[in-house]
């Protein structure tokens, strides 16, 4: 029997609500992967509440925790590393050391980097040195990179002029080394106002997906973390890139529908768990 895939997920944790690992771990487990959560920060709540308490994990503990897993003979069994929200750039450098070491132990292991950056428009608080680190160091170590539009714009240094331009911008990230770029959330002039759009690009193919844009009084947080976690889990469970792309769009849409129905600011992950595993909706990506 094929063993259950194991993912080391290195992101933030919030005590209340859902962002970072607190958004990704349960859905990944619900899909059937073993999750090893390593928390880069432990905050009371996500940063878009504008106030929080808590602490950033001292960077060297990241490698030490991986060494602890190696000491019990388990690190080579890690199939993938997922990284997201970082408290400091130094934490990011430690993560890259861990990625390198795991790949030495298990050359088949893959690394998905969700380049979570801060942005005044979004309100997510991330130090500027972290964005710098993601651009200059992390992108070239990643097998998969999953920016949203703001993060794609930061990588390239400009805003897109059209969908074709978004594609070109995403494709140009492939030259850093990733096998695929998934843009979790597109924004460009003349985008249809009622659609939420995503993009998947590889050297060979480009896929574009549209799902309904839902109205929220306040945009829910942790959606990107949920998207990346589900995408990576699907890949490890043996799905193709395209199937993983379509599945994560559907599962995340189910969560957002339920969140909207409850009128909650935090994602309704527990209430949606069955539909995360078996979404009722399907959005077919279009090949461009
Ligand atoms: N179908 C949707 N309708 C409305 N808002 C959405 C939808 N899907 C995602 N969002 C919101 O869009 C924003 C961008 O999401 P995304 O770029 O995927 O990730 P991130 O959460 O990393 O910014 C988030 O604030 C999320 O809550
Ligand atoms: C602690 C923490 N982690 C992660 C995130 C990223 O969330 P998202 O998936 O919405 O990018 C945020 C955003 O504010 C945050 O405050
Ligand atoms: Mg994000």
CSV table of N, CA and C in Angstrom, one decimal, residues 141-266:
chain,number,residue,atom,x,y,z
A,141,UNK,N,15.0,28.6,-4.9
A,141,UNK,CA,15.1,27.2,-4.2
A,141,UNK,C,13.8,26.5,-4.4
A,142,UNK,N,12.7,27.1,-4.9
A,142,UNK,CA,11.4,26.5,-4.8
A,142,UNK,C,11.1,25.7,-6.1
A,143,UNK,N,10.4,24.6,-5.9
A,143,UNK,CA,9.9,23.8,-7.0
A,143,UNK,C,8.6,24.4,-7.5
A,144,UNK,N,7.8,24.9,-6.6
A,144,UNK,CA,6.5,25.6,-6.9
A,144,UNK,C,6.5,26.9,-6.2
A,145,UNK,N,6.0,27.9,-6.9
A,145,UNK,CA,5.9,29.3,-6.3
A,145,UNK,C,4.4,29.7,-6.4
A,146,UNK,N,3.8,30.2,-5.4
A,146,UNK,CA,2.3,30.5,-5.5
A,146,UNK,C,2.1,31.9,-5.0
A,147,UNK,N,2.5,32.9,-5.8
A,147,UNK,CA,2.2,34.3,-5.4
A,147,UNK,C,0.8,34.7,-5.7
A,148,UNK,N,0.3,35.7,-5.0
A,148,UNK,CA,-0.9,36.4,-5.5
A,148,UNK,C,-0.5,37.6,-6.4
A,149,UNK,N,-1.4,38.3,-6.9
A,149,UNK,CA,-1.0,39.4,-7.9
A,149,UNK,C,0.0,40.4,-7.3
A,150,UNK,N,-0.3,40.8,-6.0
A,150,UNK,CA,0.6,41.8,-5.4
A,150,UNK,C,2.0,41.3,-5.3
A,151,UNK,N,2.1,40.0,-4.9
A,151,UNK,CA,3.4,39.4,-4.8
A,151,UNK,C,4.1,39.2,-6.2
A,152,UNK,N,3.3,38.8,-7.2
A,152,UNK,CA,3.8,38.7,-8.5
A,152,UNK,C,4.3,40.1,-9.0
A,153,UNK,N,3.6,41.1,-8.7
A,153,UNK,CA,4.0,42.5,-9.1
A,153,UNK,C,5.3,42.9,-8.4
A,154,UNK,N,5.4,42.5,-7.1
A,154,UNK,CA,6.7,42.8,-6.4
A,154,UNK,C,7.9,42.0,-7.0
A,155,UNK,N,7.6,40.8,-7.4
A,155,UNK,CA,8.7,40.0,-8.0
A,155,UNK,C,9.2,40.7,-9.3
A,156,UNK,N,8.3,41.2,-10.1
A,156,UNK,CA,8.6,41.7,-11.4
A,156,UNK,C,8.9,43.2,-11.4
A,157,UNK,N,8.3,43.9,-10.4
A,157,UNK,CA,8.6,45.3,-10.2
A,157,UNK,C,7.7,46.2,-11.0
A,158,UNK,N,6.5,45.7,-11.4
A,158,UNK,CA,5.5,46.5,-12.0
A,158,UNK,C,4.1,45.8,-12.0
A,159,UNK,N,3.1,46.6,-12.3
A,159,UNK,CA,1.7,46.1,-12.4
A,159,UNK,C,1.5,45.6,-13.8
A,160,UNK,N,0.6,44.6,-14.0
A,160,UNK,CA,0.3,44.0,-15.3
A,160,UNK,C,-0.6,45.0,-16.1
A,161,UNK,N,-0.5,44.9,-17.4
A,161,UNK,CA,-1.4,45.7,-18.3
A,161,UNK,C,-2.6,44.9,-18.8
A,162,UNK,N,-2.5,43.6,-18.8
A,162,UNK,CA,-3.5,42.7,-19.3
A,162,UNK,C,-3.3,41.3,-18.8
A,163,UNK,N,-4.3,40.4,-19.1
A,163,UNK,CA,-4.1,39.0,-18.8
A,163,UNK,C,-2.8,38.4,-19.4
A,164,UNK,N,-2.7,38.7,-20.7
A,164,UNK,CA,-1.5,38.2,-21.4
A,164,UNK,C,-0.2,38.7,-20.7
A,165,UNK,N,-0.2,39.9,-20.2
A,165,UNK,CA,0.9,40.4,-19.4
A,165,UNK,C,1.1,39.6,-18.1
A,166,UNK,N,0.0,39.3,-17.4
A,166,UNK,CA,0.1,38.5,-16.2
A,166,UNK,C,0.8,37.2,-16.5
A,167,UNK,N,0.4,36.6,-17.6
A,167,UNK,CA,1.0,35.3,-18.0
A,167,UNK,C,2.5,35.5,-18.3
A,168,UNK,N,2.8,36.5,-19.0
A,168,UNK,CA,4.3,36.8,-19.2
A,168,UNK,C,5.0,37.0,-17.9
A,169,UNK,N,4.4,37.7,-17.0
A,169,UNK,CA,5.1,38.0,-15.7
A,169,UNK,C,5.3,36.7,-15.0
A,170,UNK,N,4.2,35.8,-14.9
A,170,UNK,CA,4.3,34.6,-14.2
A,170,UNK,C,5.4,33.7,-14.9
A,171,UNK,N,5.4,33.6,-16.2
A,171,UNK,CA,6.3,32.8,-17.0
A,171,UNK,C,7.7,33.2,-16.7
A,172,UNK,N,7.9,34.5,-16.5
A,172,UNK,CA,9.3,35.0,-16.3
A,172,UNK,C,9.9,34.5,-14.9
A,173,UNK,N,9.0,34.1,-14.0
A,173,UNK,CA,9.5,33.6,-12.7
A,173,UNK,C,10.0,32.2,-12.9
A,174,UNK,N,9.6,31.5,-14.0
A,174,UNK,CA,10.1,30.1,-14.2
A,174,UNK,C,11.6,30.1,-14.4
A,175,UNK,N,12.2,31.2,-14.8
A,175,UNK,CA,13.6,31.2,-15.1
A,175,UNK,C,14.4,31.1,-13.8
A,176,UNK,N,13.8,31.4,-12.6
A,176,UNK,CA,14.5,31.3,-11.4
A,176,UNK,C,14.7,29.8,-11.0
A,177,UNK,N,13.8,28.9,-11.6
A,177,UNK,CA,13.9,27.5,-11.4
A,177,UNK,C,12.7,26.7,-11.0
A,178,UNK,N,11.6,27.4,-10.5
A,178,UNK,CA,10.4,26.5,-10.2
A,178,UNK,C,9.8,25.8,-11.4
A,179,UNK,N,9.2,24.6,-11.2
A,179,UNK,CA,8.6,23.9,-12.3
A,179,UNK,C,7.3,24.5,-12.7
A,180,UNK,N,6.6,25.2,-11.7
A,180,UNK,CA,5.3,25.8,-12.0
A,180,UNK,C,5.1,27.0,-11.1
A,181,UNK,N,4.3,27.9,-11.7
A,181,UNK,CA,3.9,29.1,-10.9
A,181,UNK,C,2.4,29.1,-10.8
A,182,UNK,N,1.8,29.1,-9.6
A,182,UNK,CA,0.4,29.2,-9.5
A,182,UNK,C,0.1,30.6,-9.0
A,183,UNK,N,-0.6,31.4,-9.8
A,183,UNK,CA,-1.0,32.8,-9.3
A,183,UNK,C,-2.3,32.6,-8.6
A,184,UNK,N,-2.4,32.7,-7.3
A,184,UNK,CA,-3.6,32.4,-6.6
A,184,UNK,C,-4.7,33.4,-6.8
A,185,UNK,N,-4.4,34.5,-7.3
A,185,UNK,CA,-5.4,35.6,-7.3
A,185,UNK,C,-4.9,36.7,-8.3
A,186,UNK,N,-5.6,36.7,-9.4
A,186,UNK,CA,-5.1,37.7,-10.5
A,186,UNK,C,-5.9,39.0,-10.4
A,187,UNK,N,-5.2,40.0,-10.8
A,187,UNK,CA,-5.8,41.4,-10.9
A,187,UNK,C,-5.1,42.1,-12.1
A,188,UNK,N,-5.9,42.5,-13.0
A,188,UNK,CA,-5.3,43.2,-14.2
A,188,UNK,C,-6.4,44.1,-14.8
A,189,UNK,N,-6.0,45.2,-15.5
A,189,UNK,CA,-7.1,46.0,-16.1
A,189,UNK,C,-8.0,45.2,-17.0
A,190,UNK,N,-9.3,45.5,-16.9
A,190,UNK,CA,-10.3,44.8,-17.7
A,190,UNK,C,-10.6,43.4,-17.2
A,191,UNK,N,-10.2,43.0,-16.1
A,191,UNK,CA,-10.6,41.8,-15.5
A,191,UNK,C,-12.1,41.9,-15.2
A,192,UNK,N,-12.9,40.8,-15.5
A,192,UNK,CA,-14.3,40.9,-15.2
A,192,UNK,C,-14.6,41.1,-13.8
A,193,UNK,N,-15.5,42.1,-13.5
A,193,UNK,CA,-15.7,42.5,-12.1
A,193,UNK,C,-16.2,41.4,-11.2
A,194,UNK,N,-17.0,40.4,-11.8
A,194,UNK,CA,-17.6,39.4,-11.0
A,194,UNK,C,-16.9,38.1,-10.9
A,195,UNK,N,-15.6,38.1,-11.3
A,195,UNK,CA,-14.9,36.8,-11.3
A,195,UNK,C,-13.6,36.9,-10.5
A,196,UNK,N,-13.3,35.8,-9.9
A,196,UNK,CA,-12.0,35.6,-9.1
A,196,UNK,C,-11.2,34.7,-10.0
A,197,UNK,N,-10.0,35.1,-10.4
A,197,UNK,CA,-9.3,34.4,-11.4
A,197,UNK,C,-7.9,33.9,-10.9
A,198,UNK,N,-7.5,32.8,-11.4
A,198,UNK,CA,-6.2,32.2,-11.0
A,198,UNK,C,-5.5,31.7,-12.3
A,199,UNK,N,-4.2,31.5,-12.1
A,199,UNK,CA,-3.4,31.1,-13.3
A,199,UNK,C,-2.4,30.0,-12.9
A,200,UNK,N,-2.1,29.1,-13.8
A,200,UNK,CA,-1.1,28.1,-13.6
A,200,UNK,C,-0.2,28.1,-14.8
A,201,UNK,N,1.1,28.3,-14.6
A,201,UNK,CA,2.0,28.3,-15.8
A,201,UNK,C,3.2,27.4,-15.6
A,202,UNK,N,3.5,26.6,-16.6
A,202,UNK,CA,4.7,25.8,-16.7
A,202,UNK,C,5.4,26.3,-17.9
A,203,UNK,N,6.6,25.7,-18.2
A,203,UNK,CA,7.3,26.0,-19.5
A,203,UNK,C,6.4,25.7,-20.7
A,204,UNK,N,5.7,24.6,-20.6
A,204,UNK,CA,4.9,24.1,-21.7
A,204,UNK,C,3.5,24.7,-21.8
A,205,UNK,N,2.9,24.9,-20.6
A,205,UNK,CA,1.4,25.2,-20.6
A,205,UNK,C,1.0,26.4,-19.8
A,206,UNK,N,-0.1,26.9,-20.2
A,206,UNK,CA,-0.8,28.0,-19.3
A,206,UNK,C,-2.2,27.7,-19.2
A,207,UNK,N,-2.7,27.7,-17.9
A,207,UNK,CA,-4.1,27.4,-17.6
A,207,UNK,C,-4.7,28.6,-16.8
A,208,UNK,N,-5.9,29.0,-17.2
A,208,UNK,CA,-6.6,30.1,-16.5
A,208,UNK,C,-7.9,29.6,-16.0
A,209,UNK,N,-8.2,30.0,-14.7
A,209,UNK,CA,-9.4,29.5,-14.1
A,209,UNK,C,-10.2,30.7,-13.5
A,210,UNK,N,-11.5,30.6,-13.7
A,210,UNK,CA,-12.4,31.6,-13.1
A,210,UNK,C,-13.4,31.0,-12.2
A,211,UNK,N,-13.6,31.7,-11.1
A,211,UNK,CA,-14.7,31.2,-10.2
A,211,UNK,C,-15.4,32.5,-9.7
A,212,UNK,N,-16.6,32.3,-9.2
A,212,UNK,CA,-17.4,33.6,-8.8
A,212,UNK,C,-16.7,34.4,-7.7
A,213,UNK,N,-16.7,35.6,-7.8
A,213,UNK,CA,-16.2,36.5,-6.8
A,213,UNK,C,-17.3,36.7,-5.8
A,214,UNK,N,-17.1,36.4,-4.5
A,214,UNK,CA,-18.1,36.5,-3.5
A,214,UNK,C,-17.9,37.8,-2.8
A,215,UNK,N,-19.1,38.4,-2.3
A,215,UNK,CA,-19.0,39.6,-1.6
A,215,UNK,C,-18.8,39.4,-0.1
A,216,UNK,N,-17.9,40.1,0.5
A,216,UNK,CA,-17.7,40.0,2.0
A,216,UNK,C,-17.6,41.4,2.5
A,217,UNK,N,-18.1,41.7,3.7
A,217,UNK,CA,-18.0,43.0,4.3
A,217,UNK,C,-16.5,43.3,4.6
A,218,UNK,N,-15.8,42.2,5.0
A,218,UNK,CA,-14.3,42.4,5.2
A,218,UNK,C,-13.7,41.1,4.6
A,219,UNK,N,-12.7,41.3,3.8
A,219,UNK,CA,-12.0,40.2,3.1
A,219,UNK,C,-11.5,39.1,4.1
A,220,UNK,N,-11.9,37.9,4.0
A,220,UNK,CA,-11.3,36.9,4.9
A,220,UNK,C,-9.8,36.7,4.6
A,221,UNK,N,-9.1,36.3,5.7
A,221,UNK,CA,-7.7,36.1,5.7
A,221,UNK,C,-7.4,34.6,5.7
A,222,UNK,N,-6.2,34.3,5.2
A,222,UNK,CA,-5.8,32.9,5.3
A,222,UNK,C,-6.2,32.1,4.1
A,223,UNK,N,-6.8,32.8,3.1
A,223,UNK,CA,-7.3,32.1,1.9
A,223,UNK,C,-6.1,31.6,1.1
A,224,UNK,N,-5.1,32.5,1.0
A,224,UNK,CA,-3.9,32.1,0.3
A,224,UNK,C,-3.2,30.9,0.9
A,225,UNK,N,-3.1,30.9,2.2
A,225,UNK,CA,-2.5,29.8,2.9
A,225,UNK,C,-3.2,28.5,2.7
A,226,UNK,N,-4.6,28.6,2.7
A,226,UNK,CA,-5.4,27.4,2.5
A,226,UNK,C,-5.2,26.9,1.1
A,227,UNK,N,-5.2,27.8,0.1
A,227,UNK,CA,-5.0,27.5,-1.3
A,227,UNK,C,-3.7,26.7,-1.5
A,228,UNK,N,-2.6,27.3,-1.0
A,228,UNK,CA,-1.3,26.6,-1.2
A,228,UNK,C,-1.2,25.2,-0.6
A,229,UNK,N,-1.8,25.1,0.6
A,229,UNK,CA,-1.8,23.9,1.4
A,229,UNK,C,-2.5,22.8,0.6
A,230,UNK,N,-3.7,23.2,0.1
A,230,UNK,CA,-4.5,22.2,-0.6
A,230,UNK,C,-3.8,21.8,-1.9
A,231,UNK,N,-3.3,22.8,-2.6
A,231,UNK,CA,-2.6,22.5,-3.9
A,231,UNK,C,-1.5,21.5,-3.7
A,232,UNK,N,-0.6,21.8,-2.7
A,232,UNK,CA,0.5,20.9,-2.5
A,232,UNK,C,0.0,19.5,-2.0
A,233,UNK,N,-1.0,19.4,-1.2
A,233,UNK,CA,-1.5,18.1,-0.7
A,233,UNK,C,-2.0,17.3,-1.9
A,234,UNK,N,-2.7,18.0,-2.8
A,234,UNK,CA,-3.2,17.2,-4.0
A,234,UNK,C,-2.1,16.7,-4.8
A,235,UNK,N,-1.0,17.5,-5.0
A,235,UNK,CA,0.1,17.0,-5.8
A,235,UNK,C,0.7,15.8,-5.2
A,236,UNK,N,0.9,15.8,-3.8
A,236,UNK,CA,1.5,14.7,-3.2
A,236,UNK,C,0.6,13.4,-3.2
A,237,UNK,N,-0.7,13.7,-3.3
A,237,UNK,CA,-1.6,12.5,-3.3
A,237,UNK,C,-1.7,11.9,-4.7
A,238,UNK,N,-0.9,12.4,-5.6
A,238,UNK,CA,-0.7,11.8,-6.9
A,238,UNK,C,-1.5,12.5,-8.0
A,239,UNK,N,-2.1,13.6,-7.8
A,239,UNK,CA,-2.8,14.3,-8.8
A,239,UNK,C,-1.9,15.1,-9.8
A,240,UNK,N,-2.4,15.3,-11.0
A,240,UNK,CA,-1.6,16.1,-11.9
A,240,UNK,C,-1.6,17.6,-11.5
A,241,UNK,N,-0.7,18.4,-12.0
A,241,UNK,CA,-0.7,19.8,-11.7
A,241,UNK,C,-2.1,20.4,-12.0
A,242,UNK,N,-2.7,20.1,-13.2
A,242,UNK,CA,-4.0,20.7,-13.5
A,242,UNK,C,-5.1,20.2,-12.6
A,243,UNK,N,-5.1,18.9,-12.2
A,243,UNK,CA,-6.1,18.5,-11.3
A,243,UNK,C,-6.0,19.2,-9.9
A,244,UNK,N,-4.7,19.3,-9.5
A,244,UNK,CA,-4.5,20.0,-8.2
A,244,UNK,C,-4.9,21.4,-8.2
A,245,UNK,N,-4.7,22.1,-9.3
A,245,UNK,CA,-5.1,23.5,-9.5
A,245,UNK,C,-6.6,23.6,-9.5
A,246,UNK,N,-7.3,22.7,-10.2
A,246,UNK,CA,-8.8,22.8,-10.2
A,246,UNK,C,-9.4,22.4,-8.9
A,247,UNK,N,-8.8,21.4,-8.3
A,247,UNK,CA,-9.3,20.9,-7.0
A,247,UNK,C,-9.2,22.0,-5.9
A,248,UNK,N,-8.0,22.7,-5.9
A,248,UNK,CA,-7.8,23.7,-4.8
A,248,UNK,C,-8.8,24.8,-5.0
A,249,UNK,N,-9.0,25.2,-6.2
A,249,UNK,CA,-10.0,26.3,-6.5
A,249,UNK,C,-11.4,25.9,-6.0
A,250,UNK,N,-11.8,24.7,-6.2
A,250,UNK,CA,-13.1,24.2,-5.8
A,250,UNK,C,-13.2,24.1,-4.3
A,251,UNK,N,-12.2,23.5,-3.7
A,251,UNK,CA,-12.3,23.4,-2.2
A,251,UNK,C,-12.3,24.7,-1.5
A,252,UNK,N,-11.5,25.6,-2.0
A,252,UNK,CA,-11.4,27.0,-1.3
A,252,UNK,C,-12.7,27.7,-1.6
A,253,UNK,N,-13.3,27.5,-2.7
A,253,UNK,CA,-14.6,28.2,-3.0
A,253,UNK,C,-15.6,27.7,-2.0
A,254,UNK,N,-15.6,26.4,-1.8
A,254,UNK,CA,-16.6,25.8,-0.8
A,254,UNK,C,-16.4,26.5,0.6
A,255,UNK,N,-15.2,26.7,1.0
A,255,UNK,CA,-14.9,27.3,2.3
A,255,UNK,C,-15.4,28.7,2.3
A,256,UNK,N,-15.2,29.4,1.2
A,256,UNK,CA,-15.6,30.8,1.2
A,256,UNK,C,-17.2,30.9,1.2
A,257,UNK,N,-17.8,30.0,0.5
A,257,UNK,CA,-19.3,30.0,0.5
A,257,UNK,C,-19.8,29.8,1.9
A,258,UNK,N,-19.2,28.9,2.6
A,258,UNK,CA,-19.7,28.6,4.0
A,258,UNK,C,-19.4,29.8,4.9
A,259,UNK,N,-18.2,30.4,4.7
A,259,UNK,CA,-17.8,31.5,5.5
A,259,UNK,C,-18.8,32.7,5.3
A,260,UNK,N,-19.1,32.9,4.0
A,260,UNK,CA,-20.1,34.0,3.7
A,260,UNK,C,-21.5,33.7,4.3
A,261,UNK,N,-21.9,32.4,4.2
A,261,UNK,CA,-23.2,32.0,4.8
A,261,UNK,C,-23.3,32.3,6.3
A,262,UNK,N,-22.2,32.0,7.0
A,262,UNK,CA,-22.1,32.2,8.4
A,262,UNK,C,-21.9,33.7,8.8
A,263,UNK,N,-21.6,34.5,7.8
A,263,UNK,CA,-21.3,35.9,8.1
A,263,UNK,C,-20.0,36.0,8.9
A,264,UNK,N,-19.1,35.1,8.8
A,264,UNK,CA,-17.9,35.1,9.7
A,264,UNK,C,-16.8,35.9,9.0
A,265,UNK,N,-15.9,36.4,9.8
A,265,UNK,CA,-14.6,37.0,9.3
A,265,UNK,C,-13.6,35.9,9.2
A,266,UNK,N,-13.6,34.9,10.1
A,266,UNK,CA,-12.6,33.8,10.0
A,266,UNK,C,-13.2,32.7,9.2
